[in-house]
PDB file of C-alpha atoms and ligand atoms in Angstrom:
ATOM      1  CA  MET U1211       9.659   0.873 -19.835  1.00  0.00           C
ATOM      2  CA  THR U1212       9.317  -2.437 -17.686  1.00  0.00           C
ATOM      3  CA  ALA U1213       6.984  -2.326 -14.486  1.00  0.00           C
ATOM      4  CA  GLU U1214       8.851  -3.340 -10.986  1.00  0.00           C
ATOM      5  CA  TYR U1215       7.817  -4.631  -8.437  1.00  0.00           C
ATOM      6  CA  PHE U1216       8.640  -4.973  -4.751  1.00  0.00           C
ATOM      7  CA  THR U1217       7.678  -6.709  -1.181  1.00  0.00           C
ATOM      8  CA  TYR U1218       5.919  -4.501   1.695  1.00  0.00           C
ATOM      9  CA  GLU U1219       5.689  -6.774   4.279  1.00  0.00           C
ATOM     10  CA  GLY U1220       4.965  -9.629   1.674  1.00  0.00           C
ATOM     11  CA  VAL U1221       2.706  -7.568  -0.469  1.00  0.00           C
ATOM     12  CA  LEU U1222       3.395  -6.628  -3.714  1.00  0.00           C
ATOM     13  CA  PHE U1223       3.881  -3.112  -4.829  1.00  0.00           C
ATOM     14  CA  PRO U1224       4.708  -1.396  -8.121  1.00  0.00           C
ATOM     15  CA  CYS U1225       7.787   0.872  -7.340  1.00  0.00           C
ATOM     16  CA  MET U1226       6.410   3.863  -9.771  1.00  0.00           C
ATOM     17  CA  ASN U1227       5.303   5.984  -6.752  1.00  0.00           C
ATOM     18  CA  PHE U1228       5.696   3.592  -3.812  1.00  0.00           C
ATOM     19  CA  SER U1229       7.898   2.722  -1.705  1.00  0.00           C
ATOM     20  CA  SER U1230       8.481   1.160   1.619  1.00  0.00           C
ATOM     21  CA  GLU U1231       8.805   4.301   3.352  1.00  0.00           C
ATOM     22  CA  THR U1232       5.830   5.285   2.377  1.00  0.00           C
ATOM     23  CA  LEU U1233       3.912   2.456   3.342  1.00  0.00           C
ATOM     24  CA  SER U1234       5.626   2.146   6.949  1.00  0.00           C
ATOM     25  CA  TYR U1235       4.558   5.519   7.097  1.00  0.00           C
ATOM     26  CA  MET U1236       1.039   4.785   6.481  1.00  0.00           C
ATOM     27  CA  GLU U1237       0.855   2.041   8.877  1.00  0.00           C
ATOM     28  CA  ASN U1238       2.517   3.459  12.012  1.00  0.00           C
ATOM     29  CA  GLU U1239       2.251   6.976  12.023  1.00  0.00           C
ATOM     30  CA  PHE U1240      -0.614   8.202   9.660  1.00  0.00           C
ATOM     31  CA  GLN U1241      -3.066   9.138  11.800  1.00  0.00           C
ATOM     32  CA  VAL U1242      -6.673   7.958  10.562  1.00  0.00           C
ATOM     33  CA  GLN U1243      -9.450  11.435  11.345  1.00  0.00           C
ATOM     34  CA  ASP U1244     -12.590  10.848  13.598  1.00  0.00           C
ATOM     35  CA  ASN U1245     -14.886  12.083  10.702  1.00  0.00           C
ATOM     36  CA  ASP U1246     -12.382  10.613   7.380  1.00  0.00           C
ATOM     37  CA  ILE U1247     -14.365   8.658   4.900  1.00  0.00           C
ATOM     38  CA  PHE U1248     -12.404   5.636   3.618  1.00  0.00           C
ATOM     39  CA  ASN U1249     -12.565   4.201   0.037  1.00  0.00           C
ATOM     40  CA  ILE U1250     -11.602   1.063   0.245  1.00  0.00           C
ATOM     41  CA  THR U1251     -10.695  -1.600  -2.646  1.00  0.00           C
ATOM     42  CA  TYR U1252      -8.975  -4.123  -4.295  1.00  0.00           C
ATOM     43  CA  PRO U1253      -7.964  -2.285  -7.165  1.00  0.00           C
ATOM     44  CA  LYS U1254     -10.762  -2.572  -9.935  1.00  0.00           C
ATOM     45  CA  SER U1255     -13.174  -3.522  -7.988  1.00  0.00           C
ATOM     46  CA  GLY U1256     -15.857  -0.050  -8.317  1.00  0.00           C
ATOM     47  CA  THR U1257     -13.087   1.953  -6.501  1.00  0.00           C
ATOM     48  CA  THR U1258     -14.020   5.081  -9.039  1.00  0.00           C
ATOM     49  CA  TRP U1259     -17.441   4.228  -8.999  1.00  0.00           C
ATOM     50  CA  MET U1260     -17.707   4.978  -5.639  1.00  0.00           C
ATOM     51  CA  LEU U1261     -15.260   7.669  -5.146  1.00  0.00           C
ATOM     52  CA  GLU U1262     -17.806   9.537  -7.306  1.00  0.00           C
ATOM     53  CA  ILE U1263     -20.871   8.470  -5.366  1.00  0.00           C
ATOM     54  CA  LEU U1264     -18.918   9.373  -2.208  1.00  0.00           C
ATOM     55  CA  SER U1265     -18.115  12.972  -4.025  1.00  0.00           C
ATOM     56  CA  LEU U1266     -21.781  13.524  -5.137  1.00  0.00           C
ATOM     57  CA  ILE U1267     -23.080  12.567  -1.494  1.00  0.00           C
ATOM     58  CA  ARG U1268     -20.408  15.258  -0.363  1.00  0.00           C
ATOM     59  CA  CYS U1269     -22.455  17.763  -2.358  1.00  0.00           C
ATOM     60  CA  GLU U1270     -25.668  16.753  -2.632  1.00  0.00           C
ATOM     61  CA  GLY U1271     -25.772  15.800  -5.966  1.00  0.00           C
ATOM     62  CA  ASP U1272     -24.909  19.087  -7.200  1.00  0.00           C
ATOM     63  CA  PRO U1273     -22.231  17.790 -10.006  1.00  0.00           C
ATOM     64  CA  GLY U1274     -19.585  21.160  -9.542  1.00  0.00           C
ATOM     65  CA  TRP U1275     -16.569  19.433  -7.781  1.00  0.00           C
ATOM     66  CA  VAL U1276     -16.496  16.297  -9.844  1.00  0.00           C
ATOM     67  CA  ARG U1277     -16.575  18.509 -13.038  1.00  0.00           C
ATOM     68  CA  SER U1278     -13.678  20.377 -11.942  1.00  0.00           C
ATOM     69  CA  VAL U1279     -11.592  18.407  -9.770  1.00  0.00           C
ATOM     70  CA  PRO U1280      -9.445  15.281 -10.636  1.00  0.00           C
ATOM     71  CA  ASN U1281     -10.684  12.516  -8.559  1.00  0.00           C
ATOM     72  CA  TRP U1282      -7.293  11.506  -7.283  1.00  0.00           C
ATOM     73  CA  GLU U1283      -7.539  15.072  -6.348  1.00  0.00           C
ATOM     74  CA  ARG U1284     -11.163  14.391  -4.438  1.00  0.00           C
ATOM     75  CA  ALA U1285     -10.285  11.618  -2.849  1.00  0.00           C
ATOM     76  CA  PRO U1286      -6.642  10.624  -2.714  1.00  0.00           C
ATOM     77  CA  TRP U1287      -4.509   7.323  -3.153  1.00  0.00           C
ATOM     78  CA  VAL U1288      -3.409   7.911   0.042  1.00  0.00           C
ATOM     79  CA  GLU U1289      -0.471   4.734   0.171  1.00  0.00           C
ATOM     80  CA  SER U1290       0.792   6.110  -2.790  1.00  0.00           C
ATOM     81  CA  GLN U1291       3.970   8.795  -2.662  1.00  0.00           C
ATOM     82  CA  SER U1292       1.683  11.300  -4.421  1.00  0.00           C
ATOM     83  CA  GLY U1293      -1.482  10.821  -2.988  1.00  0.00           C
ATOM     84  CA  LEU U1294      -0.117  10.487   0.612  1.00  0.00           C
ATOM     85  CA  GLU U1295       1.243  14.072  -0.048  1.00  0.00           C
ATOM     86  CA  ALA U1296      -2.461  15.074  -1.009  1.00  0.00           C
ATOM     87  CA  ALA U1297      -3.486  13.545   1.795  1.00  0.00           C
ATOM     88  CA  LEU U1298      -1.182  15.538   4.135  1.00  0.00           C
ATOM     89  CA  LYS U1299      -2.796  18.273   2.940  1.00  0.00           C
ATOM     90  CA  TYR U1300      -6.422  17.541   2.507  1.00  0.00           C
ATOM     91  CA  PRO U1301      -8.493  20.049   4.959  1.00  0.00           C
ATOM     92  CA  PRO U1302     -10.964  17.845   7.284  1.00  0.00           C
ATOM     93  CA  PRO U1303     -13.075  16.531   6.401  1.00  0.00           C
ATOM     94  CA  ARG U1304     -11.352  14.438   4.277  1.00  0.00           C
ATOM     95  CA  LEU U1305     -12.727  11.591   1.717  1.00  0.00           C
ATOM     96  CA  LEU U1306      -9.985   8.369   1.008  1.00  0.00           C
ATOM     97  CA  THR U1307      -9.275   5.973  -1.189  1.00  0.00           C
ATOM     98  CA  SER U1308      -7.133   3.241  -0.588  1.00  0.00           C
ATOM     99  CA  HIS U1309      -5.928  -0.516  -1.920  1.00  0.00           C
ATOM    100  CA  LEU U1310      -3.919  -1.582   0.983  1.00  0.00           C
ATOM    101  CA  PRO U1311      -4.888  -4.618   2.553  1.00  0.00           C
ATOM    102  CA  VAL U1312      -6.548  -5.042   6.544  1.00  0.00           C
ATOM    103  CA  GLN U1313      -3.458  -5.740   7.676  1.00  0.00           C
ATOM    104  CA  LEU U1314      -1.162  -2.815   6.360  1.00  0.00           C
ATOM    105  CA  PHE U1315      -3.874   0.065   7.177  1.00  0.00           C
ATOM    106  CA  PRO U1316      -2.699   2.878   9.258  1.00  0.00           C
ATOM    107  CA  LYS U1317      -2.533   1.397  13.164  1.00  0.00           C
ATOM    108  CA  SER U1318      -4.254   4.565  14.231  1.00  0.00           C
ATOM    109  CA  LEU U1319      -7.675   3.603  13.229  1.00  0.00           C
ATOM    110  CA  GLN U1320      -8.084   1.085  15.442  1.00  0.00           C
ATOM    111  CA  ARG U1321      -8.692   4.358  18.063  1.00  0.00           C
ATOM    112  CA  SER U1322     -10.421   6.360  15.840  1.00  0.00           C
ATOM    113  CA  LYS U1323     -14.334   6.692  14.270  1.00  0.00           C
ATOM    114  CA  ALA U1324     -13.442   7.046  10.401  1.00  0.00           C
ATOM    115  CA  LYS U1325     -15.891   5.416   7.991  1.00  0.00           C
ATOM    116  CA  ILE U1326     -14.741   2.776   5.730  1.00  0.00           C
ATOM    117  CA  ILE U1327     -17.334   2.201   2.930  1.00  0.00           C
ATOM    118  CA  TYR U1328     -15.527  -1.125   1.342  1.00  0.00           C
ATOM    119  CA  THR U1329     -16.407  -1.960  -2.296  1.00  0.00           C
ATOM    120  CA  LEU U1330     -16.203  -5.573  -3.709  1.00  0.00           C
ATOM    121  CA  ARG U1331     -16.661  -7.466  -7.101  1.00  0.00           C
ATOM    122  CA  SER U1332     -16.781 -10.680  -8.557  1.00  0.00           C
ATOM    123  CA  PRO U1333     -13.208 -11.689  -8.404  1.00  0.00           C
ATOM    124  CA  LYS U1334     -13.478 -12.764 -12.346  1.00  0.00           C
ATOM    125  CA  ASP U1335     -14.600  -9.843 -13.517  1.00  0.00           C
ATOM    126  CA  VAL U1336     -11.652  -8.231 -11.243  1.00  0.00           C
ATOM    127  CA  LEU U1337      -9.140 -10.592 -13.058  1.00  0.00           C
ATOM    128  CA  VAL U1338     -11.137  -9.322 -16.589  1.00  0.00           C
ATOM    129  CA  SER U1339     -10.411  -5.595 -15.731  1.00  0.00           C
ATOM    130  CA  LEU U1340      -7.020  -5.749 -13.553  1.00  0.00           C
ATOM    131  CA  TYR U1341      -5.920  -7.665 -16.781  1.00  0.00           C
ATOM    132  CA  HIS U1342      -6.389  -5.183 -19.343  1.00  0.00           C
ATOM    133  CA  PHE U1343      -5.766  -2.508 -17.246  1.00  0.00           C
ATOM    134  CA  SER U1344      -2.458  -3.837 -16.919  1.00  0.00           C
ATOM    135  CA  TYR U1345      -1.505  -3.079 -20.427  1.00  0.00           C
ATOM    136  CA  ILE U1346      -2.633   0.561 -20.378  1.00  0.00           C
ATOM    137  CA  MET U1347      -0.880   0.935 -16.823  1.00  0.00           C
ATOM    138  CA  HIS U1348       3.483   1.523 -17.019  1.00  0.00           C
ATOM    139  CA  ILE U1349       3.237   0.558 -13.567  1.00  0.00           C
ATOM    140  CA  PHE U1350       1.875  -2.382 -13.476  1.00  0.00           C
ATOM    141  CA  LYS U1351       3.769  -5.187 -15.709  1.00  0.00           C
ATOM    142  CA  SER U1352       2.087  -6.515 -18.843  1.00  0.00           C
ATOM    143  CA  PRO U1353       0.386 -10.021 -18.766  1.00  0.00           C
ATOM    144  CA  SER U1354       2.153 -12.339 -21.495  1.00  0.00           C
ATOM    145  CA  SER U1355      -1.079 -14.293 -21.529  1.00  0.00           C
ATOM    146  CA  MET U1356      -4.578 -14.983 -20.023  1.00  0.00           C
ATOM    147  CA  ASP U1357      -3.000 -18.299 -18.623  1.00  0.00           C
ATOM    148  CA  THR U1358      -0.288 -16.955 -16.786  1.00  0.00           C
ATOM    149  CA  PHE U1359      -2.243 -13.873 -15.535  1.00  0.00           C
ATOM    150  CA  LEU U1360      -4.471 -15.999 -13.815  1.00  0.00           C
ATOM    151  CA  GLU U1361      -2.052 -18.063 -12.551  1.00  0.00           C
ATOM    152  CA  ASP U1362      -0.705 -14.893 -10.950  1.00  0.00           C
ATOM    153  CA  PHE U1363      -4.107 -13.763  -9.566  1.00  0.00           C
ATOM    154  CA  LEU U1364      -5.117 -16.440  -8.149  1.00  0.00           C
ATOM    155  CA  SER U1365      -1.677 -16.856  -6.290  1.00  0.00           C
ATOM    156  CA  GLY U1366      -1.463 -13.402  -5.002  1.00  0.00           C
ATOM    157  CA  ASN U1367       1.567 -12.160  -7.626  1.00  0.00           C
ATOM    158  CA  VAL U1368      -0.358  -9.109  -9.345  1.00  0.00           C
ATOM    159  CA  PRO U1369       0.337  -5.627  -7.051  1.00  0.00           C
ATOM    160  CA  TYR U1370      -1.969  -5.434  -3.725  1.00  0.00           C
ATOM    161  CA  SER U1371      -1.457  -9.274  -3.648  1.00  0.00           C
ATOM    162  CA  SER U1372      -4.451 -11.928  -3.031  1.00  0.00           C
ATOM    163  CA  TRP U1373      -7.952 -10.301  -3.720  1.00  0.00           C
ATOM    164  CA  PHE U1374      -8.782 -13.774  -1.188  1.00  0.00           C
ATOM    165  CA  ASP U1375      -6.295 -12.297   1.652  1.00  0.00           C
ATOM    166  CA  HIS U1376      -8.222  -8.740   1.060  1.00  0.00           C
ATOM    167  CA  VAL U1377     -11.290  -9.343   1.198  1.00  0.00           C
ATOM    168  CA  THR U1378     -11.146 -11.974   3.484  1.00  0.00           C
ATOM    169  CA  GLY U1379      -9.164  -9.492   5.527  1.00  0.00           C
ATOM    170  CA  TRP U1380     -11.385  -6.707   4.901  1.00  0.00           C
ATOM    171  CA  MET U1381     -14.408  -8.713   5.759  1.00  0.00           C
ATOM    172  CA  GLY U1382     -12.788  -9.771   9.027  1.00  0.00           C
ATOM    173  CA  LEU U1383     -14.568  -5.969  10.180  1.00  0.00           C
ATOM    174  CA  ARG U1384     -17.997  -6.919   9.740  1.00  0.00           C
ATOM    175  CA  GLY U1385     -20.118  -6.189  12.524  1.00  0.00           C
ATOM    176  CA  ASN U1386     -18.416  -3.179  12.963  1.00  0.00           C
ATOM    177  CA  GLU U1387     -20.379  -0.001  13.180  1.00  0.00           C
ATOM    178  CA  ASN U1388     -17.565   1.852  11.128  1.00  0.00           C
ATOM    179  CA  PHE U1389     -17.486  -0.782   8.588  1.00  0.00           C
ATOM    180  CA  PHE U1390     -19.837  -0.320   5.783  1.00  0.00           C
ATOM    181  CA  SER U1391     -19.647  -2.641   2.617  1.00  0.00           C
ATOM    182  CA  ILE U1392     -21.087  -3.419  -0.921  1.00  0.00           C
ATOM    183  CA  THR U1393     -20.265  -5.321  -3.970  1.00  0.00           C
ATOM    184  CA  TYR U1394     -20.424  -3.670  -7.577  1.00  0.00           C
ATOM    185  CA  GLU U1395     -23.028  -6.336  -8.920  1.00  0.00           C
ATOM    186  CA  GLU U1396     -25.766  -4.228  -5.976  1.00  0.00           C
ATOM    187  CA  LEU U1397     -24.504  -0.514  -7.517  1.00  0.00           C
ATOM    188  CA  GLN U1398     -25.559  -2.254 -11.248  1.00  0.00           C
ATOM    189  CA  GLN U1399     -28.147  -3.878  -9.585  1.00  0.00           C
ATOM    190  CA  ASP U1400     -29.902  -0.288  -7.826  1.00  0.00           C
ATOM    191  CA  LEU U1401     -27.886   2.577  -7.620  1.00  0.00           C
ATOM    192  CA  SER U1402     -30.596   4.253  -6.110  1.00  0.00           C
ATOM    193  CA  GLY U1403     -31.182   2.132  -3.523  1.00  0.00           C
ATOM    194  CA  SER U1404     -27.404   1.388  -2.896  1.00  0.00           C
ATOM    195  CA  VAL U1405     -26.707   5.274  -2.646  1.00  0.00           C
ATOM    196  CA  ARG U1406     -29.731   5.166   0.026  1.00  0.00           C
ATOM    197  CA  ARG U1407     -27.976   2.541   1.510  1.00  0.00           C
ATOM    198  CA  ILE U1408     -24.563   4.626   2.045  1.00  0.00           C
ATOM    199  CA  CYS U1409     -26.121   7.957   3.249  1.00  0.00           C
ATOM    200  CA  ARG U1410     -28.208   6.227   6.247  1.00  0.00           C
ATOM    201  CA  PHE U1411     -24.447   4.676   6.608  1.00  0.00           C
ATOM    202  CA  LEU U1412     -22.957   8.699   6.286  1.00  0.00           C
ATOM    203  CA  GLY U1413     -25.570  10.132   8.522  1.00  0.00           C
ATOM    204  CA  LYS U1414     -26.302  11.793   5.465  1.00  0.00           C
ATOM    205  CA  GLU U1415     -29.542  13.282   4.509  1.00  0.00           C
ATOM    206  CA  LEU U1416     -30.230  13.759   1.045  1.00  0.00           C
ATOM    207  CA  SER U1417     -34.150  14.861  -0.875  1.00  0.00           C
ATOM    208  CA  GLU U1418     -35.030  12.931  -3.622  1.00  0.00           C
ATOM    209  CA  GLU U1419     -34.184  15.229  -6.170  1.00  0.00           C
ATOM    210  CA  GLN U1420     -30.865  15.353  -4.721  1.00  0.00           C
ATOM    211  CA  LEU U1421     -30.314  11.707  -4.573  1.00  0.00           C
ATOM    212  CA  ALA U1422     -31.415  11.167  -8.148  1.00  0.00           C
ATOM    213  CA  ALA U1423     -28.616  13.846  -9.108  1.00  0.00           C
ATOM    214  CA  VAL U1424     -26.060  11.634  -7.861  1.00  0.00           C
ATOM    215  CA  VAL U1425     -27.582   8.581  -9.326  1.00  0.00           C
ATOM    216  CA  GLU U1426     -27.601  10.438 -12.713  1.00  0.00           C
ATOM    217  CA  ASN U1427     -24.125  11.875 -12.519  1.00  0.00           C
ATOM    218  CA  ALA U1428     -22.545   9.071 -11.376  1.00  0.00           C
ATOM    219  CA  SER U1429     -23.533   6.865 -14.156  1.00  0.00           C
ATOM    220  CA  PHE U1430     -21.151   5.199 -16.263  1.00  0.00           C
ATOM    221  CA  GLN U1431     -21.960   6.912 -19.277  1.00  0.00           C
ATOM    222  CA  SER U1432     -21.601  10.524 -17.406  1.00  0.00           C
ATOM    223  CA  MET U1433     -18.191   8.958 -15.318  1.00  0.00           C
ATOM    224  CA  LYS U1434     -17.263   8.297 -19.108  1.00  0.00           C
ATOM    225  CA  GLY U1435     -17.563  11.749 -20.778  1.00  0.00           C
ATOM    226  CA  ASN U1436     -16.782  13.721 -17.778  1.00  0.00           C
ATOM    227  CA  LYS U1437     -12.503  14.311 -17.984  1.00  0.00           C
ATOM    228  CA  MET U1438     -12.197  14.694 -14.038  1.00  0.00           C
ATOM    229  CA  SER U1439     -13.470  11.179 -13.266  1.00  0.00           C
ATOM    230  CA  ASN U1440     -12.553   9.181 -16.409  1.00  0.00           C
ATOM    231  CA  PHE U1441      -8.514   9.059 -16.021  1.00  0.00           C
ATOM    232  CA  SER U1442      -8.080  10.646 -19.744  1.00  0.00           C
ATOM    233  CA  GLN U1443      -6.365  13.809 -17.520  1.00  0.00           C
ATOM    234  CA  MET U1444      -4.132  10.600 -15.993  1.00  0.00           C
ATOM    235  CA  SER U1445      -0.335  11.717 -16.927  1.00  0.00           C
ATOM    236  CA  ASP U1446       1.653  10.155 -19.976  1.00  0.00           C
ATOM    237  CA  GLU U1447       4.200   8.926 -17.947  1.00  0.00           C
ATOM    238  CA  TYR U1448       1.869   6.387 -15.954  1.00  0.00           C
ATOM    239  CA  MET U1449      -0.868   5.588 -18.224  1.00  0.00           C
ATOM    240  CA  ASP U1450      -0.428   4.915 -22.189  1.00  0.00           C
ATOM    241  CA  HIS U1451      -3.922   6.706 -23.251  1.00  0.00           C
ATOM    242  CA  GLN U1452      -3.498   4.933 -26.867  1.00  0.00           C
ATOM    243  CA  LYS U1453      -3.796   1.447 -25.667  1.00  0.00           C
ATOM    244  CA  GLY U1454      -7.465   1.881 -23.668  1.00  0.00           C
ATOM    245  CA  GLU U1455      -9.059   3.702 -20.827  1.00  0.00           C
ATOM    246  CA  LEU U1456      -9.923   3.180 -17.579  1.00  0.00           C
ATOM    247  CA  MET U1457     -13.308   2.976 -18.229  1.00  0.00           C
ATOM    248  CA  ARG U1458     -13.627  -0.154 -20.087  1.00  0.00           C
ATOM    249  CA  LYS U1459     -17.270  -1.734 -20.043  1.00  0.00           C
ATOM    250  CA  GLY U1460     -18.132  -1.262 -16.664  1.00  0.00           C
ATOM    251  CA  ILE U1461     -20.639  -4.946 -16.865  1.00  0.00           C
ATOM    252  CA  CYS U1462     -20.841  -7.686 -14.715  1.00  0.00           C
ATOM    253  CA  GLY U1463     -19.530 -10.881 -15.651  1.00  0.00           C
ATOM    254  CA  ASP U1464     -17.393  -9.382 -18.936  1.00  0.00           C
ATOM    255  CA  TRP U1465     -15.226 -12.691 -17.648  1.00  0.00           C
ATOM    256  CA  ARG U1466     -17.614 -15.214 -19.386  1.00  0.00           C
ATOM    257  CA  ASN U1467     -16.122 -12.990 -22.426  1.00  0.00           C
ATOM    258  CA  HIS U1468     -12.502 -13.374 -21.469  1.00  0.00           C
ATOM    259  CA  LEU U1469     -11.990 -17.524 -19.690  1.00  0.00           C
ATOM    260  CA  SER U1470     -12.217 -20.289 -20.935  1.00  0.00           C
ATOM    261  CA  GLU U1471     -14.310 -23.111 -19.387  1.00  0.00           C
ATOM    262  CA  VAL U1472     -11.312 -24.837 -17.946  1.00  0.00           C
ATOM    263  CA  GLN U1473      -9.743 -21.243 -17.146  1.00  0.00           C
ATOM    264  CA  SER U1474     -13.458 -19.804 -15.280  1.00  0.00           C
ATOM    265  CA  GLN U1475     -12.947 -23.968 -13.575  1.00  0.00           C
ATOM    266  CA  ARG U1476      -9.739 -23.645 -12.260  1.00  0.00           C
ATOM    267  CA  PHE U1477     -10.681 -19.766 -11.006  1.00  0.00           C
ATOM    268  CA  ASP U1478     -13.639 -21.912  -9.271  1.00  0.00           C
ATOM    269  CA  THR U1479     -11.686 -24.545  -7.419  1.00  0.00           C
ATOM    270  CA  VAL U1480      -9.296 -22.005  -5.617  1.00  0.00           C
ATOM    271  CA  TYR U1481     -12.464 -19.652  -5.029  1.00  0.00           C
ATOM    272  CA  GLN U1482     -14.147 -22.329  -2.648  1.00  0.00           C
ATOM    273  CA  GLU U1483     -10.466 -23.662  -1.062  1.00  0.00           C
ATOM    274  CA  ARG U1484     -10.184 -20.015  -0.224  1.00  0.00           C
ATOM    275  CA  MET U1485     -13.350 -18.281   0.335  1.00  0.00           C
ATOM    276  CA  GLN U1486     -15.093 -21.085   2.175  1.00  0.00           C
ATOM    277  CA  ARG U1487     -14.929 -20.183   5.947  1.00  0.00           C
ATOM    278  CA  LEU U1488     -15.168 -16.779   5.532  1.00  0.00           C
ATOM    279  CA  GLY U1489     -19.020 -17.383   5.599  1.00  0.00           C
ATOM    280  CA  VAL U1490     -20.145 -14.992   3.601  1.00  0.00           C
ATOM    281  CA  THR U1491     -22.601 -14.903   0.606  1.00  0.00           C
ATOM    282  CA  PHE U1492     -22.192 -12.934  -2.358  1.00  0.00           C
ATOM    283  CA  PRO U1493     -23.825 -12.292  -5.560  1.00  0.00           C
ATOM    284  CA  TRP U1494     -21.755 -13.843  -7.686  1.00  0.00           C
ATOM    285  CA  ASP U1495     -21.736 -17.283  -5.755  1.00  0.00           C
TER     286      ASP U1495
HETATM  287  S1  LIG X 261      -8.961   1.384 -10.482  1.00  0.00           S
HETATM  288  O1  LIG X 261      -7.874   1.998 -11.378  1.00  0.00           O
HETATM  289  O2  LIG X 261      -8.864   0.344  -9.111  1.00  0.00           O
HETATM  290  O3  LIG X 261      -8.981   2.326  -9.407  1.00  0.00           O
HETATM  291  O4  LIG X 261      -9.510   0.817 -11.093  1.00  0.00           O
HETATM  292  P1  LIG X 261     -12.388   0.705 -10.642  1.00  0.00           P
HETATM  293  O5  LIG X 261     -12.332   1.850 -10.393  1.00  0.00           O
HETATM  294  O6  LIG X 261     -11.292   0.022  -8.833  1.00  0.00           O
HETATM  295  O7  LIG X 261     -12.207   0.099 -11.720  1.00  0.00           O
HETATM  296  C1  LIG X 261     -12.841   0.127 -12.874  1.00  0.00           C
HETATM  297  C2  LIG X 261     -13.698  -0.499 -13.604  1.00  0.00           C
HETATM  298  O8  LIG X 261     -14.964  -0.070 -12.748  1.00  0.00           O
HETATM  299  C3  LIG X 261     -16.109   0.624 -14.033  1.00  0.00           C
HETATM  300  N1  LIG X 261     -16.637   1.611 -13.774  1.00  0.00           N
HETATM  301  C4  LIG X 261     -17.471   1.368 -13.463  1.00  0.00           C
HETATM  302  N2  LIG X 261     -18.911   0.581 -13.985  1.00  0.00           N
HETATM  303  C5  LIG X 261     -19.884   1.231 -13.534  1.00  0.00           C
HETATM  304  N3  LIG X 261     -20.742   1.949 -13.308  1.00  0.00           N
HETATM  305  C6  LIG X 261     -19.813   2.977 -13.328  1.00  0.00           C
HETATM  306  N4  LIG X 261     -19.961   4.554 -13.079  1.00  0.00           N
HETATM  307  C7  LIG X 261     -18.253   2.903 -13.286  1.00  0.00           C
HETATM  308  N5  LIG X 261     -16.994   3.587 -13.078  1.00  0.00           N
HETATM  309  C8  LIG X 261     -16.124   2.789 -12.904  1.00  0.00           C
HETATM  310  C9  LIG X 261     -14.718   0.599 -14.653  1.00  0.00           C
HETATM  311  O9  LIG X 261     -15.447   0.072 -16.000  1.00  0.00           O
HETATM  312  C10 LIG X 261     -13.527  -0.976 -14.700  1.00  0.00           C
HETATM  313  O10 LIG X 261     -13.960  -1.698 -15.435  1.00  0.00           O
HETATM  314  P2  LIG X 261     -14.224  -3.140 -16.029  1.00  0.00           P
HETATM  315  O11 LIG X 261     -14.650  -4.111 -15.721  1.00  0.00           O
HETATM  316  O12 LIG X 261     -12.709  -2.528 -16.942  1.00  0.00           O
HETATM  317  O13 LIG X 261     -15.114  -1.631 -17.388  1.00  0.00           O
END
């Protein structure tokens, strides 16, 4: 089976489980609700990790929900066809996940008080994580080599298109009181402090014990062993479980094991060109 992509308003999407009709509905008709919480990322930036953290915060650290309901039901991936169906049936307050770039996000966001949590990750680690994941997921094309995949990533010829456009687009909302951004690297460095910051943004108060339970149940090891969070229950139609897993390494800086000096420098050149105007310094800079 060869994965195919299509373009919607200049952004690349997999054909499997996505359509122009669904994306147009999302952009123009989907009604964002004031009490929605959106978990937004460019793929491979910490989506499932943040989803787990938000699920656990919602349950005050009680792991019952994350151990009994698959993550794609706890926070549906709204722009996919199956995710949109689930989102439309979700009783409020909704927890929703999206990789959409800001310009394709539902227009109704502007009139709402919904909260956006945007998680970013070192783009070299995103590239490496996506490279591996692309061999496992049937919706993505398998890369022919790291050299070609690097060029595809830098030019935005990958699903959801350019990392640079995604990040500069969403980070344009910083300063907005309903927008909160955090990096995968901050989660790694201080998960407890990060959970406290997320709770403050959400207006959720947790006891020290509840906070510790969130941290414990959102650890890499806990999630890797939780079949409701590690994608092991995802249908074979979507994922080749023989080839790898979602919870691959879960570390910062794995790009050093996969990119040559030349590839890394090539990345840096494009990164500097594309990111200098944003005026934000990230942990990986
Ligand atoms: S997806 O497919 O876009 O939803 O993928 P996403 O969840 O954004 O990214 C997957 C990477 O996140 C790592 N991960 C974690 N790292 C540390 N701690 C926890 N708890 C955790 N959960 C997920 C996962 O291992 C993928 O990174 P790589 O580098 O491939 O290991």
